[in-house]
Tab-separated table of C-alpha atoms in Angstrom:
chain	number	residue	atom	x	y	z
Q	19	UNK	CA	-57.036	-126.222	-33.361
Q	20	UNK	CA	-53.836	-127.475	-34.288
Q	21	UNK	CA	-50.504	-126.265	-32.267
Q	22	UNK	CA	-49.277	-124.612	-36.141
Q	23	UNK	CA	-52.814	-122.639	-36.350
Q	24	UNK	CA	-52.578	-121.734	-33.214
Q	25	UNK	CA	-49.026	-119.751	-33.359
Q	26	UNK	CA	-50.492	-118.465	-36.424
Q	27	UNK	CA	-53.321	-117.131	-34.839
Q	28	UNK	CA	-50.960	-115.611	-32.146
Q	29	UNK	CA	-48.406	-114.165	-34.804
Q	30	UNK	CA	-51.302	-112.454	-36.246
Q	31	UNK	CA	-53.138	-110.870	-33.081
Q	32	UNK	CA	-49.421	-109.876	-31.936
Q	33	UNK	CA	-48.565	-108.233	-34.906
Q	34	UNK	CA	-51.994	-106.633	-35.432
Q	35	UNK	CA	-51.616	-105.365	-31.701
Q	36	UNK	CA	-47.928	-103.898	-32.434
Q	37	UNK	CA	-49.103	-102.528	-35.905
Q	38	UNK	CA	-52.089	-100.723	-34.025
Q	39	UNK	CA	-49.354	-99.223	-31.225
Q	40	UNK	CA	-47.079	-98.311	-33.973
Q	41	UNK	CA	-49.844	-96.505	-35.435
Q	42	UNK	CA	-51.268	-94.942	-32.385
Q	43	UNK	CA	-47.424	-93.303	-31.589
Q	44	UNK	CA	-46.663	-92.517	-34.922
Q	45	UNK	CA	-49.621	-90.079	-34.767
Q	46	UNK	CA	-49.442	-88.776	-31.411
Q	47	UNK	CA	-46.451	-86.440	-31.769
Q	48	UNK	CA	-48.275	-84.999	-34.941
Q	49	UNK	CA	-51.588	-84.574	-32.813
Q	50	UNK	CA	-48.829	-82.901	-29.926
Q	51	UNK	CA	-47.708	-80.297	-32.389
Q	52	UNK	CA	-51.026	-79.244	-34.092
Q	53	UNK	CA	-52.108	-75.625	-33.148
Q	54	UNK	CA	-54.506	-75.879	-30.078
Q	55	UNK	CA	-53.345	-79.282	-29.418
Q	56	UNK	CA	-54.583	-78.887	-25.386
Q	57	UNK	CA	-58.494	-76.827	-26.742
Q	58	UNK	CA	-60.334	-79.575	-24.818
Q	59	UNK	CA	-58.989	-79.262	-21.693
Q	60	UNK	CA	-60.417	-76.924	-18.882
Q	61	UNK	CA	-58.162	-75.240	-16.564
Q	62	UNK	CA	-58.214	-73.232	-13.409
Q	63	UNK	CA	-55.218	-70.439	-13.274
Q	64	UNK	CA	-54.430	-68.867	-10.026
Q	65	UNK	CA	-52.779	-65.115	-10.805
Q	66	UNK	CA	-52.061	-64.448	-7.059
Q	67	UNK	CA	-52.518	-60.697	-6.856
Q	68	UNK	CA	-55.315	-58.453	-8.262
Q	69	UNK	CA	-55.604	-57.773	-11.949
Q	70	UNK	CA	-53.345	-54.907	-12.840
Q	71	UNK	CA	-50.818	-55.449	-10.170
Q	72	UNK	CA	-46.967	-55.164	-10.964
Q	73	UNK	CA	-46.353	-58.930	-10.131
Q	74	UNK	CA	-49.264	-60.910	-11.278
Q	75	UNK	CA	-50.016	-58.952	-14.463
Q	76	UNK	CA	-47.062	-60.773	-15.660
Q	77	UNK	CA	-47.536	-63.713	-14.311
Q	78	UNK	CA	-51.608	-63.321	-15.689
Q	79	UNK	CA	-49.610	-62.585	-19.140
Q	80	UNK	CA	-47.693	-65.544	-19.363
Q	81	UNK	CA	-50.823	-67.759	-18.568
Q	82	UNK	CA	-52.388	-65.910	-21.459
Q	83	UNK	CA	-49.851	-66.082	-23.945
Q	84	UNK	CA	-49.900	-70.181	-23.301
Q	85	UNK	CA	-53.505	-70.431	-23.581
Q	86	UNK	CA	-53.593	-69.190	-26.708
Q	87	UNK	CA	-50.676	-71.274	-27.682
Q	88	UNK	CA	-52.230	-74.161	-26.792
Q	89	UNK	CA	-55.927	-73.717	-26.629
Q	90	UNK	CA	-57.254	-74.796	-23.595
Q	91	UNK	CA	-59.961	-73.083	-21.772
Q	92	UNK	CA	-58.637	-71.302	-18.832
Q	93	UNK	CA	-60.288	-69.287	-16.046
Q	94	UNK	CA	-58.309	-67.190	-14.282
Q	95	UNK	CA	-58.538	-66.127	-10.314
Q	96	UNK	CA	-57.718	-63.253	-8.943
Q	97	UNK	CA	-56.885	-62.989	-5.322
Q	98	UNK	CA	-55.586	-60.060	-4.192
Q	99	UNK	CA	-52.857	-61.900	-2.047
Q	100	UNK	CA	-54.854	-63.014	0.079
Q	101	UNK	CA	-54.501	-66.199	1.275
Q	102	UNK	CA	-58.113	-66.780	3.173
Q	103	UNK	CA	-59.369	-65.824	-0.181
Q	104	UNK	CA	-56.831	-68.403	-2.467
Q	105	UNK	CA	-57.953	-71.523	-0.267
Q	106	UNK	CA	-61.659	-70.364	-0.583
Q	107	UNK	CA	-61.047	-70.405	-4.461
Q	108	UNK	CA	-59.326	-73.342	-5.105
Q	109	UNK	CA	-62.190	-75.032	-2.918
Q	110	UNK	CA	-64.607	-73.969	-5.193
Q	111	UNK	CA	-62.093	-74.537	-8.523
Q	112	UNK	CA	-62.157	-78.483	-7.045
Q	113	UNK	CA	-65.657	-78.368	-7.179
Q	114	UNK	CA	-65.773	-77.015	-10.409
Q	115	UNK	CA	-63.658	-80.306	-11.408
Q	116	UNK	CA	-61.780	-78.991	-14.346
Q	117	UNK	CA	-59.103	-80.871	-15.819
Q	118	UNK	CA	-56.152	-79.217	-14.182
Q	119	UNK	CA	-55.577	-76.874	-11.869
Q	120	UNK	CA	-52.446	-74.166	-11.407
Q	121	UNK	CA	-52.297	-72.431	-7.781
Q	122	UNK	CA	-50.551	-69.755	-6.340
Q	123	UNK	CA	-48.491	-71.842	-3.048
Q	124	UNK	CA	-49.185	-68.923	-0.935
Q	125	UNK	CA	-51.592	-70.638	2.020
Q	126	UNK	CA	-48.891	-73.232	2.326
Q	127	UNK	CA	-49.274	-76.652	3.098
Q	128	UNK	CA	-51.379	-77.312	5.681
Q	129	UNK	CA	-54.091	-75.519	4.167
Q	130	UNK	CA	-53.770	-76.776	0.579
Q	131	UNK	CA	-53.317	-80.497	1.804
Q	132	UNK	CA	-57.156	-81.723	1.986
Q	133	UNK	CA	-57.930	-79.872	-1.391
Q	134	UNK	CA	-55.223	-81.416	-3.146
Q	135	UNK	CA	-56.164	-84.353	-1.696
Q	136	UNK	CA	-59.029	-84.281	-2.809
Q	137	UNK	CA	-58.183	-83.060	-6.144
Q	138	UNK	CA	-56.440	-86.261	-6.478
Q	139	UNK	CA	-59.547	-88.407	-5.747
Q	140	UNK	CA	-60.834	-86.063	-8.784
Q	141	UNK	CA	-58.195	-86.811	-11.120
Q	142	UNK	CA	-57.623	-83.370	-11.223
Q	143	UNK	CA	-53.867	-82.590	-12.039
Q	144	UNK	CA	-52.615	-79.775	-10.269
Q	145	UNK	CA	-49.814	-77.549	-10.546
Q	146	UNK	CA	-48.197	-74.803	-8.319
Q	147	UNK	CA	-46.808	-71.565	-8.681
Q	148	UNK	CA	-44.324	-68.916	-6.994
Q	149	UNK	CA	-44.211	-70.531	-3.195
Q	150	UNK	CA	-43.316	-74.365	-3.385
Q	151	UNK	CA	-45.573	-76.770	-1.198
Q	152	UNK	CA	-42.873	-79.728	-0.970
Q	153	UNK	CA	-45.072	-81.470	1.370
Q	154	UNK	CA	-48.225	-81.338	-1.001
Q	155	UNK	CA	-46.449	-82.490	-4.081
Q	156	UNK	CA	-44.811	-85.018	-2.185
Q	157	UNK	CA	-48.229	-86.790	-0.866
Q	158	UNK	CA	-50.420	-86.128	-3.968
Q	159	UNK	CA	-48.342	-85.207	-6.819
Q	160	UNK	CA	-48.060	-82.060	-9.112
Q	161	UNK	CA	-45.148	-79.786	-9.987
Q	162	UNK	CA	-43.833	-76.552	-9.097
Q	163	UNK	CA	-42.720	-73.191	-11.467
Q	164	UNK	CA	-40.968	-70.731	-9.570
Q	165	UNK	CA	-38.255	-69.629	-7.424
Q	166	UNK	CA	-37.090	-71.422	-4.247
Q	167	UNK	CA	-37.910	-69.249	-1.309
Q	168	UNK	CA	-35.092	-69.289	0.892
Q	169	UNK	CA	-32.576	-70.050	-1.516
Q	170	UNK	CA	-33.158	-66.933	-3.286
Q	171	UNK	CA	-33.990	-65.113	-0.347
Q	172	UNK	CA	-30.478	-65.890	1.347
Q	173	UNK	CA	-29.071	-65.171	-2.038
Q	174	UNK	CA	-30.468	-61.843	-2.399
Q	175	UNK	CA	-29.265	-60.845	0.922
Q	176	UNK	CA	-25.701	-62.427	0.349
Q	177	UNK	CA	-26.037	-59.964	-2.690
Q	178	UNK	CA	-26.902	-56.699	-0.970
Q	179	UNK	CA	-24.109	-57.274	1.567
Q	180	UNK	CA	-21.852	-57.287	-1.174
Q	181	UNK	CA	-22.767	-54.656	-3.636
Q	182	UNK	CA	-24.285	-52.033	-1.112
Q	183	UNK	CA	-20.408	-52.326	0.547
Q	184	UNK	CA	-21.827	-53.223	3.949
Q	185	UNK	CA	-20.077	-54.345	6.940
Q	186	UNK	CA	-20.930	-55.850	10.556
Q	187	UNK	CA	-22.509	-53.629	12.657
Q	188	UNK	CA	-24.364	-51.632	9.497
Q	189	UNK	CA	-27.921	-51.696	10.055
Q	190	UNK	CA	-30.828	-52.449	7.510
Q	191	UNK	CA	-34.539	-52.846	7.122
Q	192	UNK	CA	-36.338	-55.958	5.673
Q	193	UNK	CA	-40.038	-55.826	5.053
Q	194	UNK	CA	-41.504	-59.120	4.396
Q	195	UNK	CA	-44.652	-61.451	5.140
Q	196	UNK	CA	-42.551	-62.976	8.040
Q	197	UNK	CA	-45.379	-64.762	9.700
Q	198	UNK	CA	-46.735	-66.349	6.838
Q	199	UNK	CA	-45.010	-69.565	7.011
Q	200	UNK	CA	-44.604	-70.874	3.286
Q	201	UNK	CA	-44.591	-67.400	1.286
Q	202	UNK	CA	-41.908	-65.758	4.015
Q	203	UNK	CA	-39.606	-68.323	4.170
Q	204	UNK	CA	-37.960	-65.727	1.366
Q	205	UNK	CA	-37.269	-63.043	3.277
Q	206	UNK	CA	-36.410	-64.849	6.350
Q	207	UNK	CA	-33.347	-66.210	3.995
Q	208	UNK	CA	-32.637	-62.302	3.831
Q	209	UNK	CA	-32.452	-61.999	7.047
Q	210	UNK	CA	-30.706	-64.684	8.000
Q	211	UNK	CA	-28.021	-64.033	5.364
Q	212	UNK	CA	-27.724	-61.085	6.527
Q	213	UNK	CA	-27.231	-61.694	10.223
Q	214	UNK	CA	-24.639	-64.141	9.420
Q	215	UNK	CA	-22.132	-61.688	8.520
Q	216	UNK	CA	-23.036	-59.179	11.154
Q	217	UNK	CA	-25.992	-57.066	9.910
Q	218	UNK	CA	-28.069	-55.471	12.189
Q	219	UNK	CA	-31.644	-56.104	10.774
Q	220	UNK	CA	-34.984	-54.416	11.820
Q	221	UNK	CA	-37.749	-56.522	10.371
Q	222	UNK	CA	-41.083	-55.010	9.443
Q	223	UNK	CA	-43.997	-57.408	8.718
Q	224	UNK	CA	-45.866	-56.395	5.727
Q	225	UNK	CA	-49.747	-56.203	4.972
Q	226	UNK	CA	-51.736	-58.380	2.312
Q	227	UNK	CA	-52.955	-54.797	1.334
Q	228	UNK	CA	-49.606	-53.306	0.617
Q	229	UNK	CA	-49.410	-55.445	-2.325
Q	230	UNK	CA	-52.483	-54.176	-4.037
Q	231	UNK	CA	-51.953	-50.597	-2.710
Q	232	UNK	CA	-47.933	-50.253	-2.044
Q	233	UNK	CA	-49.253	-46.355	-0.911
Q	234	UNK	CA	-50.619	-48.003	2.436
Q	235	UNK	CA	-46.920	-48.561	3.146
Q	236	UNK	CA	-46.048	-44.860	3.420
Q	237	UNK	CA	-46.585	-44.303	6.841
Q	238	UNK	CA	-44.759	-47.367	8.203
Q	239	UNK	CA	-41.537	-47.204	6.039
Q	240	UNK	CA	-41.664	-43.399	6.705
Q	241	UNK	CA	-41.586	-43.907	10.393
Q	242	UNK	CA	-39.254	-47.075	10.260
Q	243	UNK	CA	-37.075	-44.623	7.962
Q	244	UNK	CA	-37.175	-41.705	10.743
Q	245	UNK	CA	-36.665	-43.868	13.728
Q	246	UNK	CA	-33.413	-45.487	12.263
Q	247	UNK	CA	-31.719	-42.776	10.510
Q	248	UNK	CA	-28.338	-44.624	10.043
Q	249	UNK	CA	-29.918	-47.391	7.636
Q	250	UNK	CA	-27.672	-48.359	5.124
Q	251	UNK	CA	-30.078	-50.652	3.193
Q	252	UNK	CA	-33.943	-51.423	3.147
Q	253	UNK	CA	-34.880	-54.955	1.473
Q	254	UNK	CA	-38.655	-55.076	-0.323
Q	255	UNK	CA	-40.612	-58.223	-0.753
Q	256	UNK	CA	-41.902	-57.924	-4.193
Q	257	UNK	CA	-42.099	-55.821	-7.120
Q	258	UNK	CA	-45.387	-53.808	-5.950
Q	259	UNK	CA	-43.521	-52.590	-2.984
Q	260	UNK	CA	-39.962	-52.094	-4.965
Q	261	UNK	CA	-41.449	-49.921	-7.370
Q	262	UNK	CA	-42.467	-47.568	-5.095
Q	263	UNK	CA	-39.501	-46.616	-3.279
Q	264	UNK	CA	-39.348	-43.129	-4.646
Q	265	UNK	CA	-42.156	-42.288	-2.608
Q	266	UNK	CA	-41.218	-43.760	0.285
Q	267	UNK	CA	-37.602	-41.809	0.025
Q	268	UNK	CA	-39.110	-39.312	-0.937
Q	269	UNK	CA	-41.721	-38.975	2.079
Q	270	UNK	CA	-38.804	-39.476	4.628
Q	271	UNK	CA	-36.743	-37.114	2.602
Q	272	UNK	CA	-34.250	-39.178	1.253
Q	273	UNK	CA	-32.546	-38.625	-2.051
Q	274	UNK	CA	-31.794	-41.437	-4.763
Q	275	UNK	CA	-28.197	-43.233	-3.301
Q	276	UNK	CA	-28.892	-42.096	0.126
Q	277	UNK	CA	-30.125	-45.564	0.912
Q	278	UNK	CA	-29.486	-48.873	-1.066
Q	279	UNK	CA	-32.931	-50.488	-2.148
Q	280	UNK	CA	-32.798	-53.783	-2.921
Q	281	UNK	CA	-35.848	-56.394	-3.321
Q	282	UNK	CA	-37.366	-59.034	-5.781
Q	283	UNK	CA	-39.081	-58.844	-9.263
Q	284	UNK	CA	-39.150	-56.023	-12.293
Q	285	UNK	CA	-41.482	-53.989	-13.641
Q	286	UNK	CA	-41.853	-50.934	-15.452
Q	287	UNK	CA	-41.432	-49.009	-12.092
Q	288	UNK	CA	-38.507	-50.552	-10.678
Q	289	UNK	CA	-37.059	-49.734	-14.014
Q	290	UNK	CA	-37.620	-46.207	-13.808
Q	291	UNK	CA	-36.568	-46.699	-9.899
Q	292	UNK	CA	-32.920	-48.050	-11.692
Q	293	UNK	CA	-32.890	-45.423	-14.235
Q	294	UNK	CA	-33.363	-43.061	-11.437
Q	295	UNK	CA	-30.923	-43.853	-9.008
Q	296	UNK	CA	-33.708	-45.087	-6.031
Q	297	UNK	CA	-33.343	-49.154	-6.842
Q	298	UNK	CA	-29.758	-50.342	-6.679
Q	299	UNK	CA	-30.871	-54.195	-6.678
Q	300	UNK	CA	-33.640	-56.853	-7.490
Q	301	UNK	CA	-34.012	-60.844	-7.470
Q	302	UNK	CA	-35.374	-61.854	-10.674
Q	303	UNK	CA	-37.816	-64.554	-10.679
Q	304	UNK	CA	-38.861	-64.536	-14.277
Q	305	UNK	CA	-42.988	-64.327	-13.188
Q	306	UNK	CA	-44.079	-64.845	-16.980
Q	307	UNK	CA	-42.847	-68.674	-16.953
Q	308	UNK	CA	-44.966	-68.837	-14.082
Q	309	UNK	CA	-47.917	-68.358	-15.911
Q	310	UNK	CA	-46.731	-69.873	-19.425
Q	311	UNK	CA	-45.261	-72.905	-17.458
Q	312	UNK	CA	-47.842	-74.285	-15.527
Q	313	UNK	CA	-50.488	-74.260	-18.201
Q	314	UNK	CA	-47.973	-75.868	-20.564
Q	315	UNK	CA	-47.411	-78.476	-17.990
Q	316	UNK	CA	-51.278	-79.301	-17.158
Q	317	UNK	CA	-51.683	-79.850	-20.836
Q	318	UNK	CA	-48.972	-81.955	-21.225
Q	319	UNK	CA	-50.096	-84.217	-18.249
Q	320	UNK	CA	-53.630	-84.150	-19.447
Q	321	UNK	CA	-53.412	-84.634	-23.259
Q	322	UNK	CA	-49.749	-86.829	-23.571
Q	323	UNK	CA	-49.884	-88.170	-19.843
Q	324	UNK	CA	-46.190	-86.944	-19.119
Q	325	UNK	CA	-44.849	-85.858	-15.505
Q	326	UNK	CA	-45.414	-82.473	-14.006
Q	327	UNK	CA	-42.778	-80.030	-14.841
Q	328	UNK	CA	-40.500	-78.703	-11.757
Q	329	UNK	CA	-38.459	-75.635	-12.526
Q	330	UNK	CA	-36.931	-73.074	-10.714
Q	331	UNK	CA	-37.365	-69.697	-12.531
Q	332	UNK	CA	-34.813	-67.470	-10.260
Q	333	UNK	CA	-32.839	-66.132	-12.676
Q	334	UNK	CA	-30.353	-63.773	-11.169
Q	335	UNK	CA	-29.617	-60.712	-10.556
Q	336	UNK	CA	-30.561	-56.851	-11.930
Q	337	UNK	CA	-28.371	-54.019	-10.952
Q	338	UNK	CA	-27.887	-50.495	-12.370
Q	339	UNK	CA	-25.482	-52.371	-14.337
Q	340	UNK	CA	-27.681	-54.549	-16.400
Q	341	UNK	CA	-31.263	-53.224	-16.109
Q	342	UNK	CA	-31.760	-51.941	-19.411
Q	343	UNK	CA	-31.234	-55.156	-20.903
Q	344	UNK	CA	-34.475	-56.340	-19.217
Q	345	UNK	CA	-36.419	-52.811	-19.367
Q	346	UNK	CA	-38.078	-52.731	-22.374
Q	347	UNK	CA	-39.751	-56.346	-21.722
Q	348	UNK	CA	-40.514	-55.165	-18.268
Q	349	UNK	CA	-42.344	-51.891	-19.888
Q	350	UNK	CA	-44.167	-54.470	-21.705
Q	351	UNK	CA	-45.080	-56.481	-18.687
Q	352	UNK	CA	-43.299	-59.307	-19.586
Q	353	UNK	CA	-41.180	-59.380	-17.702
């Protein structure tokens, strides 16, 4: 073959090859936007809690609402919280093998490590949800949707110091999962944002069951209440436990102002806890992109091979001063 033929020849295969690239991207954003653009994809989607609990039924909403944007098939787990029962499940979800996989960060990681691990022998892409597992991602990849713990922890307690008008010496309560090393890191923030500047803080470790049953928690804040009856403020560590204050100031006979509730999440009850004087503060952490989010990003990684999203969804603040603008989504369980 002569050296002209053979530049010919190349020409041609080169421009046949770009032509067919050309081609194969011009069509891929149209394939990206078609309705049910991710349908043959399988995913696993962690809720955390147990269906029809303040937190996670939002969280189980948003993962709904994106599946049936998208299309994929999704099966969601319920776990009540507890994080025995999340590693058990997302053992068997590897086994499963589904495409992607979006898990609640609760068990921390240590636990998660050898699962994702071996998720990503698997080719499974994974995602994570509401308690960040830095070291996880960092060894085998995925993305995170949620608040960060202690940032929003310390800034929830910088908050309450503020708006609830304490001073050094004042003494509060903090309930939290304080021994659970990845999901408490939040409400150790509050505490330690609250020491800083003087606070005197009685912690109170809550139970896994307190989040599916907030009514367990009567007897405990009752006494905690009763034994420290110059409390100026009483932190909550979720949404469960923060819509349920008017019992609980209610059982130690306390009227709505006596104390200053503060905590994290909304929900139709902490609205109604607002709108009747009990709550005085929440962190919101926006749980619905933490269900939408994650399956979005599995998708994305599966069907157009892009990066794992990382977002943090703490979005503020919600006082008696701006509640209403989130209630009616929050009666909708939305947000």
């Amino acid at each position: 073959m002569s050296i002209t033929m053979r530049r010919t020849v190349l020409r041609s295969t080169v421009a046949a090859a770009a032509m067919a690239l050309a081609a194969a991207l011009s069509t891929l954003p149209a394939q990206a936007l078609d309705a049910q653009w991710c349908k043959d994809v399988h995913i696993r989607f962690f809720a955390g809690g147990a269906e029809g609990d303040a937190f996670g039924t939002i969280v189980y909403n948003g993962a709904k609402q994106a599946a049936a944007d998208l299309g994929p098939k999704v099966d969601y787990i319920f776990s009540g919280w507890d994080v025995e029962k999340m590693v058990q499940q997302l053992r068997e979800a590897v086994a499963v093998k589904p495409q992607g996989i979006a898990m609640m960060g609760h068990p921390g990681d240590a636990a998660i490590m050898p699962l994702a691990e071996q998720a990503h022998k698997d080719g499974i892409k994974m995602m994570y949800q509401n308690v960040p597992v830095p070291t996880v991602t960092a060894a085998f990849g995925g993305g995170y949707v949620g608040a960060q713990q202690e940032q929003q922890g310390r800034a929830l307690g910088a908050e309450a110091f503020k708006l609830a008008g304490l001073k050094a010496g004042d003494k509060a309560i903090m309930i939290g999962p304080f021994e659970n090393e990845s999901r408490g890191a939040r409400e150790r923030g509050t505490v330690a944002a609250l020491k800083e500047v003087g606070i005197d803080v009685v912690q109170i470790n809550s139970q896994t069951e307190w989040a599916a049953d907030p009514n367990l928690a009567i007897p405990v804040i009752t006494a905690a209440l009763l034994n420290n009856p110059d409390v100026k403020a009483v932190g909550y560590p979720g949404g469960q436990l923060l819509g349920n204050v008017p019992t609980y100031m209610q059982a130690a006979g306390r009227k709505p102002g006596d104390i200053f509730n503060f905590g994290f999440d909304t929900s139709p009850q902490i609205v109604e806890g607002f709108k009747g004087g009990w709550v005085q503060l929440t962190a919101d952490q926006q749980p619905f992109l933490q269900g939408y989010l994650p399956i979005l990003s599995l998708c994305q990684q599966v069907v157009l091979g892009l990066a794992p999203m990382n977002v943090d969804t703490g979005a503020g603040f919600v006082t008696p001063q701006n509640y209403e603008i989130v209630a009616e989504l929050a009666k909708q369980a939305l947000r």
